[in-house]
Amino acid sequence: MRALRLWLALALVTVSAPVVAVATAAPRPSAAGPGDDAVVVAVIDSGISPYHWDFAAEHMPQAKTVTKADDLPLRRPPHEWLAGFPKPSAFARYAPLNLHLAPRDAKADPVKLYERDQDAWLDLEPSTADEVSYRWIPGTKVIGALAFGALSPPVHGTGTPEHGMGTSSVSTGNLYGTCPECLLVFIQAGSGPDYERAIEWAGRQPWIDVISNSYGLGIAGRDRIYAGSDTEAQRAAIERGQAILFSSGNGVANDFITPNTTLLSSQEGPDWIITVGATDPGDADYTGSGKPADIAGIGTMYPSSYGATDQRNGKNFGGTSNATPTIAGTYARALWLARQRLAGPSRVQSDGVIARGRPTVPCGTARPDCELRDGVLTRRELQTRLFEGATPTPGGFAGRRTVPGSVGGVVPVPPPVGGAPLPFVTTPAVADTRFLSEGHGTYRARVDGTAPWLVEFDRRLWRVLTGDRPAPRRPAGEEWWFRVDSFCRQRIWGTWDQGRFVDEARTPLPPPDPRFPTRTAYQHGCPALTRPPQ
């Protein structure tokens, strides 16, 4: 409890201020066969409706180009064409989930399509730790549809499946996703142990490139104090080349006001996990998003297919639940482009290498020693480019608004998903608290539209990776902050030689600095934090 009190004191200190187009051109397809350069994103969540055009095979960007060389055979079983996919014998059950899709009827009602497919949905079987029932949906980018624990209806309407629809559409969706070129493995989970079994299975699959997780378990509610994850297995998966992202949380009561810790969670806390916070569309931090975070995305008013009533529409999505899959898709899209750039079958995940091939174009003059120069891209290299491409906000807080006649005169910002936005007050930055909320900074992605998103992606990530643009300048104090952050996470969850902190000899910690009081308090208080009991 001493560690928890110390954390809460640190959190309160750091947020104690009053809270009043140019599209990316697809590279020339490599000489590899279908699936040799594909990128697979796994989303672990509550449910999905795969009828939306966000998931239709014929609405993927590859299907809309003149060439057929990059088209994917999404009506065939994945083991026949996806490089690295296991043999059918690896599963207790391996079969297609054949649905009545409507890829050419924009007004088709997904609820009615679901009702028509009742027999198919009733044929689904949940997986266990030892026996995995693997299904795929022909005619869609959903090359995997699995469930751990009790099944719930994967259809629009009320209930938890809506959440999975939001996270899936903003990551890999054809219309709303940050990686529309990517493939989706959707893994439904119910209870806490089901989520752990789901991520443990996904972590053992070297053909899955990214795992996006917009949930967080705790001891009591949303406190994010938890030690039930297999952190060693996750570290091994990441060192092999997989990227695992977790949402930082939206506050203790999901209120965007009272912050929750991420350090004391085995899901968001380890140094090897990418922890994602949220910023608002006005470039401010939320007082109550989980802290600390590595990077951030938009947490309010984000377009998605959440709540869709036909094949193309949807409602706004939000919270760190939205920020995490948008960042996962951003990373995944850069990986897809890199695999396309490296000629030949470049799909690989081994010893940290995530793309390998012959570079078809030399690095640009802005960065002649860019990451693709040697024909090998590692997870660490791409993660660095992702982090250092993020845009730091001014650091102000958005968290409350005053309303005459309301209880206490304070109303929280909008809930993380759905509903009309409420006005709110943005306060000035307080010292260096920005690092806690957003880490390296934020990506706005599609909240401003497709064209601005592609400009952001090109200028800050992709064209830096290819050497055509210099790396964005980073703010003062960032390197020191993340060295302290890495040190603290490793004290709690174990050492990691790929962290920003390695040891005092090679990566000494910074001295106290009055210009960075949050970092100084963080560094001073960290030794008292301990791993919570399991």
Coordinates of C-alpha atoms in Angstrom, one line a residue:
M1 CA 0.0 0.0 0.0
R2 CA 3.0 2.3 0.6
A3 CA 3.8 2.1 -3.1
L4 CA 0.2 2.8 -4.1
R5 CA 0.1 5.8 -1.9
L6 CA 3.3 7.1 -3.3
W7 CA 2.0 6.7 -6.8
L8 CA -1.3 8.5 -6.1
A9 CA 0.7 11.3 -4.5
L10 CA 2.9 11.6 -7.6
A11 CA -0.2 11.6 -9.9
L12 CA -1.9 14.3 -7.9
V13 CA 1.2 16.5 -7.9
T14 CA 1.5 16.3 -11.6
V15 CA -2.1 17.1 -12.4
S16 CA -2.8 19.5 -9.6
A17 CA -3.4 22.6 -11.8
P18 CA -7.0 23.8 -11.9
V19 CA -8.8 22.3 -14.9
V20 CA -11.0 25.1 -16.1
A21 CA -3.2 16.4 -48.5
V22 CA -1.2 14.5 -50.1
A23 CA -1.9 10.7 -50.3
T24 CA 0.9 8.2 -49.9
A25 CA 1.6 6.5 -53.1
A26 CA 1.8 2.7 -52.8
P27 CA 5.2 1.4 -53.6
R28 CA 5.8 -0.9 -56.6
P29 CA 4.7 -4.4 -55.5
S30 CA 7.6 -6.7 -54.9
A31 CA 8.2 -9.9 -56.8
A32 CA 7.0 -12.0 -53.9
G33 CA 3.8 -14.0 -54.1
P34 CA 0.5 -13.2 -52.4
G35 CA 0.9 -13.0 -48.6
D36 CA 4.7 -12.9 -48.6
D37 CA 4.6 -9.2 -47.6
A38 CA 1.3 -9.1 -45.7
V39 CA 1.0 -7.6 -42.2
V40 CA -1.4 -9.1 -39.7
V41 CA -2.9 -7.2 -36.8
A42 CA -4.6 -9.1 -33.9
V43 CA -7.2 -7.2 -32.0
I44 CA -8.3 -8.7 -28.7
D45 CA -11.7 -7.4 -27.6
S46 CA -15.3 -8.2 -27.0
G47 CA -16.9 -8.8 -30.4
I48 CA -17.1 -7.7 -34.0
S49 CA -19.6 -7.5 -36.9
P50 CA -17.6 -8.5 -40.0
Y51 CA -20.3 -7.4 -42.5
H52 CA -19.1 -3.8 -42.8
W53 CA -17.2 -2.6 -45.8
D54 CA -14.3 -1.9 -43.4
F55 CA -13.6 -5.6 -43.6
A56 CA -14.7 -6.5 -47.1
A57 CA -11.9 -8.0 -49.3
E58 CA -13.0 -6.2 -52.4
H59 CA -12.8 -2.8 -50.6
M60 CA -9.2 -3.2 -49.5
P61 CA -6.8 -0.8 -51.1
Q62 CA -4.9 -3.6 -52.8
A63 CA -8.1 -4.7 -54.5
K64 CA -8.7 -1.2 -56.0
T65 CA -5.4 -0.8 -57.8
V66 CA -4.9 -1.5 -61.5
T67 CA -2.4 -4.3 -60.9
K68 CA -3.5 -7.6 -59.5
A69 CA 0.0 -8.5 -58.3
D70 CA -0.7 -7.3 -54.7
D71 CA -4.3 -8.7 -54.4
L72 CA -4.7 -11.2 -51.6
P73 CA -6.6 -14.5 -52.1
L74 CA -9.0 -13.9 -49.2
R75 CA -11.4 -16.6 -50.2
R76 CA -8.8 -19.3 -49.7
P77 CA -7.7 -20.8 -46.3
P78 CA -4.8 -18.7 -44.9
H79 CA -2.4 -21.6 -44.6
E80 CA -2.4 -21.9 -48.4
W81 CA -1.0 -18.4 -49.1
L82 CA 0.1 -16.5 -45.9
A83 CA 3.8 -16.9 -45.3
G84 CA 4.5 -18.4 -41.9
F85 CA 0.9 -19.5 -41.1
P86 CA 0.8 -22.9 -39.3
K87 CA -0.6 -26.1 -40.8
P88 CA -4.2 -26.9 -40.1
S89 CA -3.1 -29.7 -37.8
A90 CA -2.0 -27.0 -35.3
F91 CA -5.7 -26.4 -34.4
A92 CA -8.3 -28.5 -32.8
R93 CA -10.7 -27.1 -35.4
Y94 CA -9.8 -25.2 -38.6
A95 CA -12.7 -24.2 -40.9
P96 CA -14.2 -21.2 -42.7
L97 CA -17.0 -19.2 -41.3
N98 CA -19.2 -18.7 -44.4
L99 CA -21.4 -15.6 -44.1
H100 CA -23.9 -13.7 -46.3
L101 CA -21.8 -10.6 -47.0
A102 CA -23.0 -7.6 -49.0
P103 CA -19.9 -5.9 -50.3
R104 CA -21.8 -4.2 -53.2
D105 CA -24.9 -3.2 -51.2
A106 CA -24.1 0.0 -49.3
K107 CA -27.5 0.1 -47.6
A108 CA -27.5 -3.5 -46.3
D109 CA -28.4 -3.7 -42.6
P110 CA -25.7 -5.6 -40.7
V111 CA -28.3 -6.7 -38.1
K112 CA -30.4 -8.4 -40.7
L113 CA -27.4 -10.0 -42.3
Y114 CA -26.4 -11.4 -38.9
E115 CA -29.9 -12.8 -38.3
R116 CA -29.7 -14.5 -41.7
D117 CA -26.5 -16.2 -40.6
Q118 CA -27.7 -17.5 -37.3
D119 CA -26.8 -21.1 -38.1
A120 CA -23.2 -20.1 -39.0
W121 CA -22.7 -18.1 -35.8
L122 CA -24.2 -20.9 -33.7
D123 CA -21.5 -23.2 -35.1
L124 CA -18.7 -21.2 -33.5
E125 CA -16.8 -22.9 -30.7
P126 CA -14.8 -21.2 -28.0
S127 CA -11.1 -22.0 -27.7
T128 CA -9.2 -23.1 -24.7
A129 CA -5.5 -22.9 -23.7
D130 CA -5.0 -26.4 -25.1
E131 CA -7.5 -26.6 -28.0
V132 CA -7.9 -23.7 -30.4
S133 CA -10.8 -23.4 -32.7
Y134 CA -9.6 -21.3 -35.7
R135 CA -12.1 -19.9 -38.1
W136 CA -11.7 -17.4 -41.0
I137 CA -14.3 -15.4 -42.9
P138 CA -13.9 -15.9 -46.7
G139 CA -14.4 -12.6 -48.7
T140 CA -13.1 -10.5 -45.8
K141 CA -9.8 -9.4 -44.4
V142 CA -10.8 -11.2 -41.2
I143 CA -8.3 -14.1 -41.7
G144 CA -8.9 -15.3 -38.1
A145 CA -12.0 -15.3 -35.9
L146 CA -11.4 -16.8 -32.5
A147 CA -13.0 -16.7 -29.1
F148 CA -11.7 -17.5 -25.7
G149 CA -14.5 -17.9 -23.1
A150 CA -18.2 -17.5 -23.5
L151 CA -19.3 -16.2 -26.9
S152 CA -21.4 -13.1 -27.3
P153 CA -23.3 -12.0 -30.4
P154 CA -20.9 -10.2 -32.8
V155 CA -23.6 -7.8 -34.0
H156 CA -24.3 -4.1 -33.8
G157 CA -26.7 -2.8 -31.2
T158 CA -26.4 -2.7 -27.4
G159 CA -23.8 -4.5 -25.5
T160 CA -20.0 -5.1 -25.5
P161 CA -19.6 -6.2 -29.2
E162 CA -19.7 -2.5 -30.2
H163 CA -16.4 -1.9 -28.5
G164 CA -14.6 -4.5 -30.6
M165 CA -16.2 -3.0 -33.7
G166 CA -14.6 0.4 -32.8
T167 CA -11.1 -1.0 -32.1
S168 CA -11.1 -3.2 -35.3
S169 CA -12.3 -0.5 -37.6
V170 CA -9.9 2.2 -36.6
S171 CA -6.9 -0.1 -36.8
T172 CA -7.4 -2.3 -40.0
G173 CA -10.7 -1.0 -41.4
N174 CA -10.7 -0.2 -45.1
L175 CA -12.7 3.0 -44.6
Y176 CA -11.6 4.2 -41.1
G177 CA -8.4 2.3 -40.3
T178 CA -4.9 3.6 -40.1
C179 CA -3.7 0.4 -41.9
P180 CA -6.4 -0.4 -44.4
E181 CA -3.9 -2.6 -46.2
C182 CA -3.5 -4.9 -43.2
L183 CA -5.2 -8.2 -42.3
L184 CA -7.2 -8.8 -39.1
V185 CA -7.2 -11.6 -36.6
F186 CA -10.0 -10.8 -34.3
I187 CA -9.9 -12.6 -30.9
Q188 CA -13.0 -12.3 -28.7
A189 CA -12.5 -12.7 -24.9
G190 CA -14.8 -12.6 -21.9
S191 CA -13.4 -12.6 -18.4
G192 CA -9.9 -11.6 -17.3
P193 CA -8.4 -15.1 -17.6
D194 CA -9.9 -15.3 -21.1
Y195 CA -8.0 -12.2 -22.1
E196 CA -4.8 -13.6 -20.8
R197 CA -5.3 -16.9 -22.7
A198 CA -6.0 -14.9 -25.8
I199 CA -2.9 -12.8 -25.7
E200 CA -0.7 -15.8 -24.7
W201 CA -1.9 -17.6 -27.8
A202 CA -1.4 -14.6 -30.0
G203 CA 2.1 -14.0 -28.6
R204 CA 3.1 -17.5 -29.7
Q205 CA 2.2 -16.8 -33.4
P206 CA 5.2 -15.3 -35.3
W207 CA 2.9 -14.7 -38.3
I208 CA 1.0 -12.1 -36.2
D209 CA 2.9 -8.8 -36.4
V210 CA 1.0 -6.6 -34.0
I211 CA -1.4 -7.2 -31.0
S212 CA -3.7 -4.3 -30.1
N213 CA -5.3 -4.5 -26.6
S214 CA -7.8 -1.8 -25.5
Y215 CA -8.6 -3.2 -22.1
G216 CA -7.0 -3.4 -18.7
L217 CA -7.5 -5.6 -15.7
G218 CA -7.2 -4.6 -12.1
I219 CA -7.7 -5.5 -8.4
A220 CA -10.8 -3.3 -8.0
G221 CA -12.5 -1.9 -11.1
R222 CA -10.3 0.2 -13.3
D223 CA -7.4 0.7 -10.9
R224 CA -4.9 -1.0 -13.4
I225 CA -3.1 -2.7 -10.4
Y226 CA -2.6 -6.2 -11.7
A227 CA 0.1 -8.9 -11.9
G228 CA -1.6 -11.8 -13.7
S229 CA 0.1 -11.6 -17.1
D230 CA 2.9 -13.8 -18.4
T231 CA 5.3 -11.0 -18.8
E232 CA 8.2 -13.2 -19.7
A233 CA 6.3 -14.8 -22.6
Q234 CA 5.4 -11.3 -23.8
R235 CA 9.0 -10.1 -23.6
A236 CA 10.1 -13.2 -25.6
A237 CA 7.4 -12.4 -28.3
I238 CA 8.5 -8.8 -28.6
E239 CA 12.2 -9.7 -28.8
R240 CA 11.3 -12.1 -31.6
G241 CA 9.7 -9.2 -33.5
Q242 CA 6.1 -8.8 -32.4
A243 CA 4.7 -5.4 -31.3
I244 CA 2.3 -5.5 -28.3
L245 CA 0.3 -2.3 -27.5
F246 CA -1.9 -1.7 -24.5
S247 CA -4.3 1.2 -23.8
S248 CA -3.2 3.2 -20.7
G249 CA -6.8 3.6 -19.4
N250 CA -9.2 6.6 -19.1
G251 CA -9.0 7.1 -15.4
V252 CA -10.0 5.3 -12.2
A253 CA -13.7 5.6 -13.0
N254 CA -13.3 5.8 -16.7
D255 CA -14.0 9.5 -16.2
F256 CA -11.0 11.2 -17.9
I257 CA -10.5 13.1 -14.7
T258 CA -8.8 11.0 -12.0
P259 CA -5.6 9.3 -13.4
N260 CA -4.8 5.7 -13.1
T261 CA -1.3 4.2 -12.9
T262 CA 0.1 2.1 -15.6
L263 CA 3.3 1.2 -13.8
L264 CA 1.6 -1.3 -11.5
S265 CA 0.0 -3.3 -14.2
S266 CA 1.6 -6.4 -15.8
Q267 CA -0.3 -5.4 -19.0
E268 CA 0.8 -1.7 -19.4
G269 CA 3.7 -1.6 -17.0
P270 CA 6.6 -3.6 -18.5
D271 CA 9.3 -1.7 -20.4
W272 CA 8.8 -3.9 -23.5
I273 CA 5.1 -3.0 -23.9
I274 CA 4.0 0.0 -25.9
T275 CA 1.6 1.9 -23.6
V276 CA -0.8 4.3 -25.4
G277 CA -2.4 7.4 -23.9
A278 CA -4.9 9.8 -25.4
T279 CA -5.0 13.4 -26.4
D280 CA -8.1 15.4 -27.4
P281 CA -8.7 16.8 -30.9
G282 CA -7.7 20.2 -29.6
D283 CA -4.2 19.0 -28.9
A284 CA -4.6 18.9 -25.1
D285 CA -3.9 16.0 -22.6
Y286 CA -6.7 14.5 -20.5
T287 CA -6.1 14.8 -16.8
G288 CA -7.4 11.3 -16.3
S289 CA -5.8 9.2 -19.0
G290 CA -3.6 6.5 -17.7
K291 CA 0.0 7.6 -16.8
P292 CA 2.8 7.2 -17.7
A293 CA 2.4 6.4 -21.5
D294 CA 4.9 5.9 -24.3
I295 CA 2.8 7.6 -27.1
A296 CA -0.7 8.9 -27.6
G297 CA -3.5 9.0 -30.1
I298 CA -6.8 10.8 -30.4
G299 CA -9.3 10.1 -27.6
T300 CA -12.5 11.8 -28.7
M301 CA -14.7 12.2 -31.8
Y302 CA -12.8 9.7 -33.9
P303 CA -14.6 8.3 -37.0
S304 CA -15.2 4.6 -37.0
S305 CA -17.7 1.9 -38.0
Y306 CA -18.8 1.6 -34.3
G307 CA -22.6 1.7 -34.2
A308 CA -23.0 1.4 -38.0
T309 CA -26.4 0.9 -39.5
D310 CA -25.3 0.1 -43.0
Q311 CA -22.2 -1.0 -44.8
R312 CA -20.3 2.3 -44.7
N313 CA -21.4 4.5 -41.8
G314 CA -20.6 4.5 -38.1
K315 CA -20.3 6.7 -35.0
N316 CA -17.4 8.4 -33.3
F317 CA -15.2 6.3 -31.2
G318 CA -12.8 7.5 -28.4
G319 CA -10.7 7.0 -25.3
T320 CA -7.4 5.2 -25.0
S321 CA -9.5 2.4 -26.5
N322 CA -9.4 4.3 -29.8
A323 CA -5.9 5.7 -29.4
T324 CA -4.3 2.3 -29.1
P325 CA -5.6 0.6 -32.3
T326 CA -4.9 3.8 -34.3
I327 CA -1.3 3.7 -33.2
A328 CA -1.1 -0.1 -33.8
G329 CA -2.4 0.5 -37.3
T330 CA 0.1 3.4 -37.9
Y331 CA 3.0 1.1 -36.9
A332 CA 1.6 -1.8 -39.0
R333 CA 1.1 0.4 -42.1
A334 CA 4.8 1.5 -42.0
L335 CA 5.7 -2.2 -41.7
W336 CA 3.6 -3.1 -44.7
L337 CA 5.2 -0.3 -46.8
A338 CA 8.6 -1.4 -45.7
R339 CA 8.0 -5.0 -46.7
Q340 CA 6.7 -3.8 -50.1
R341 CA 9.8 -1.7 -50.5
L342 CA 12.2 -4.6 -49.8
A343 CA 12.0 -6.7 -52.9
G344 CA 11.3 -10.4 -52.6
P345 CA 9.4 -12.3 -49.9
S346 CA 10.2 -9.9 -47.0
R347 CA 7.7 -11.2 -44.4
V348 CA 9.8 -12.4 -41.4
Q349 CA 9.8 -12.2 -37.6
S350 CA 13.0 -13.6 -36.0
D351 CA 15.5 -12.3 -33.6
G352 CA 13.9 -8.9 -33.7
V353 CA 13.9 -8.7 -37.6
I354 CA 10.5 -7.9 -39.0
A355 CA 11.3 -7.3 -42.7
R356 CA 14.1 -8.5 -44.9
G357 CA 14.8 -8.2 -48.6
R358 CA 16.7 -6.4 -51.3
P359 CA 16.2 -2.6 -51.0
T360 CA 14.9 -1.5 -54.4
V361 CA 15.5 2.2 -53.8
P362 CA 18.4 3.7 -51.9
C363 CA 17.8 5.9 -48.9
G364 CA 17.1 9.6 -49.5
T365 CA 19.6 12.3 -49.1
A366 CA 18.1 13.6 -45.9
R367 CA 19.0 10.4 -44.1
P368 CA 21.4 8.4 -46.3
D369 CA 21.8 5.8 -43.5
C370 CA 18.1 5.2 -43.1
E371 CA 16.8 2.0 -41.5
L372 CA 16.0 0.3 -44.9
R373 CA 19.5 0.8 -46.3
D374 CA 20.8 -2.7 -45.4
G375 CA 17.6 -4.4 -46.5
V376 CA 16.7 -5.4 -42.9
L377 CA 14.2 -3.7 -40.6
T378 CA 14.0 -4.5 -36.9
R379 CA 11.1 -4.0 -34.5
R380 CA 13.3 -1.7 -32.5
E381 CA 14.1 0.5 -35.5
L382 CA 10.5 0.8 -36.5
Q383 CA 9.3 1.5 -33.0
T384 CA 11.9 4.3 -32.7
R385 CA 10.7 5.9 -35.9
L386 CA 7.1 5.6 -34.6
F387 CA 7.9 7.2 -31.3
E388 CA 10.1 10.0 -32.7
G389 CA 7.6 10.8 -35.4
A390 CA 4.9 11.6 -32.8
T391 CA 4.0 15.3 -32.4
P392 CA 4.2 16.7 -28.8
T393 CA 1.2 18.8 -27.8
P394 CA 1.6 22.1 -25.9
G395 CA 0.8 20.1 -22.8
G396 CA -2.4 21.7 -21.6
F397 CA -5.1 19.7 -19.9
A398 CA -8.6 19.1 -21.1
G399 CA -10.8 17.5 -18.5
R400 CA -13.7 19.4 -17.2
R401 CA -16.2 22.1 -17.9
T402 CA -18.3 24.3 -15.6
V403 CA -22.0 24.2 -16.0
P404 CA -24.4 26.4 -14.0
G405 CA -26.8 24.3 -12.0
S406 CA -24.9 21.0 -12.3
V407 CA -23.8 18.9 -9.4
G408 CA -20.7 20.6 -8.1
G409 CA -20.6 22.7 -11.3
V410 CA -18.3 20.2 -13.0
V411 CA -19.1 17.9 -15.8
P412 CA -16.6 15.4 -17.2
V413 CA -15.6 15.4 -20.9
P414 CA -17.6 13.1 -23.2
P415 CA -17.6 9.4 -22.6
P416 CA -14.9 7.6 -24.6
V417 CA -17.4 6.3 -27.2
G418 CA -20.5 7.6 -28.9
G419 CA -22.6 10.6 -28.0
A420 CA -22.4 14.3 -28.8
P421 CA -19.3 16.1 -27.7
L422 CA -19.4 18.5 -24.8
P423 CA -17.4 21.7 -24.6
F424 CA -14.5 21.7 -22.2
V425 CA -11.8 23.9 -20.8
T426 CA -8.2 23.6 -21.7
T427 CA -5.7 24.8 -19.1
P428 CA -2.1 25.8 -19.7
A429 CA 0.7 23.2 -19.4
V430 CA 2.1 22.5 -16.0
A431 CA 5.8 22.0 -16.0
D432 CA 6.7 18.7 -17.7
T433 CA 3.5 16.7 -17.0
R434 CA 3.0 16.3 -20.8
F435 CA 5.4 13.3 -20.8
L436 CA 3.2 11.5 -18.3
S437 CA 0.1 11.8 -20.4
E438 CA 1.3 11.4 -24.0
G439 CA 4.9 10.2 -23.8
H440 CA 6.7 11.1 -27.0
G441 CA 3.6 12.8 -28.4
T442 CA 0.5 12.1 -30.5
Y443 CA -0.7 11.1 -33.9
R444 CA -3.9 12.7 -35.0
A445 CA -4.5 10.1 -37.7
R446 CA -7.9 10.2 -39.4
V447 CA -9.6 12.5 -37.0
D448 CA -9.0 15.4 -39.5
G449 CA -9.7 13.2 -42.6
T450 CA -7.9 10.9 -44.9
A451 CA -5.7 13.4 -46.7
P452 CA -4.3 15.1 -43.6
W453 CA -3.6 11.8 -42.0
L454 CA -1.6 10.6 -45.0
V455 CA 0.4 13.8 -44.9
E456 CA 1.1 13.3 -41.2
F457 CA 2.1 9.6 -41.8
D458 CA 4.3 10.5 -44.8
R459 CA 6.1 13.5 -43.3
R460 CA 6.7 12.2 -39.8
L461 CA 7.1 8.5 -40.2
W462 CA 7.3 6.9 -43.6
R463 CA 9.5 9.3 -45.5
V464 CA 11.8 9.6 -42.5
L465 CA 12.1 5.8 -42.5
T466 CA 13.1 5.9 -46.2
G467 CA 15.6 8.8 -45.7
D468 CA 13.6 11.3 -47.8
R469 CA 13.0 13.6 -44.8
P470 CA 15.0 14.4 -41.7
A471 CA 13.8 13.0 -38.4
P472 CA 11.5 15.5 -36.5
R473 CA 13.3 17.5 -33.8
R474 CA 12.6 16.1 -30.3
P475 CA 11.7 18.3 -27.3
A476 CA 14.1 19.1 -24.5
G477 CA 14.1 16.6 -21.7
E478 CA 12.6 13.7 -23.7
E479 CA 15.6 11.4 -23.6
W480 CA 16.1 11.9 -19.9
W481 CA 12.4 11.3 -19.2
F482 CA 12.3 8.0 -21.0
R483 CA 15.5 6.9 -19.4
V484 CA 13.9 7.4 -16.0
D485 CA 10.7 5.8 -17.2
S486 CA 12.6 2.7 -18.5
F487 CA 14.6 2.5 -15.2
C488 CA 11.4 2.6 -13.2
R489 CA 9.5 0.0 -15.3
Q490 CA 12.5 -2.4 -15.1
R491 CA 12.7 -2.1 -11.3
I492 CA 9.1 -3.4 -11.1
W493 CA 8.8 -5.9 -14.0
G494 CA 12.4 -7.0 -14.7
T495 CA 15.4 -5.8 -16.6
W496 CA 15.5 -5.4 -20.4
D497 CA 18.6 -4.7 -22.4
Q498 CA 16.6 -3.1 -25.2
G499 CA 15.2 -0.4 -22.9
R500 CA 16.3 3.3 -22.8
F501 CA 17.9 2.4 -19.4
V502 CA 20.4 -0.5 -19.4
D503 CA 22.7 0.2 -16.4
E504 CA 24.2 3.1 -14.6
A505 CA 27.5 2.9 -16.4
R506 CA 26.1 3.0 -19.9
T507 CA 22.9 4.9 -19.3
P508 CA 23.3 7.0 -16.2
L509 CA 20.2 8.6 -14.7
P510 CA 19.9 12.4 -14.9
P511 CA 20.5 14.7 -11.9
P512 CA 17.5 16.5 -10.3
D513 CA 16.5 19.5 -12.4
P514 CA 14.0 22.2 -11.3
R515 CA 13.0 22.7 -15.0
F516 CA 11.6 19.1 -15.0
P517 CA 10.0 18.7 -11.6
T518 CA 7.7 15.8 -12.7
R519 CA 10.7 13.8 -13.9
T520 CA 12.6 14.5 -10.7
A521 CA 9.6 13.4 -8.5
Y522 CA 9.2 10.3 -10.7
Q523 CA 12.8 9.3 -10.4
H524 CA 12.9 10.0 -6.6
G525 CA 9.7 8.0 -5.9
C526 CA 10.2 5.1 -8.2
P527 CA 12.4 2.9 -5.9
A528 CA 9.5 2.6 -3.5
L529 CA 7.2 1.1 -6.1
T530 CA 6.9 -2.7 -6.1
R531 CA 5.1 -5.3 -8.1
P532 CA 1.6 -5.9 -6.8
P533 CA 0.8 -9.4 -5.5
Q534 CA -0.7 -11.8 -8.0

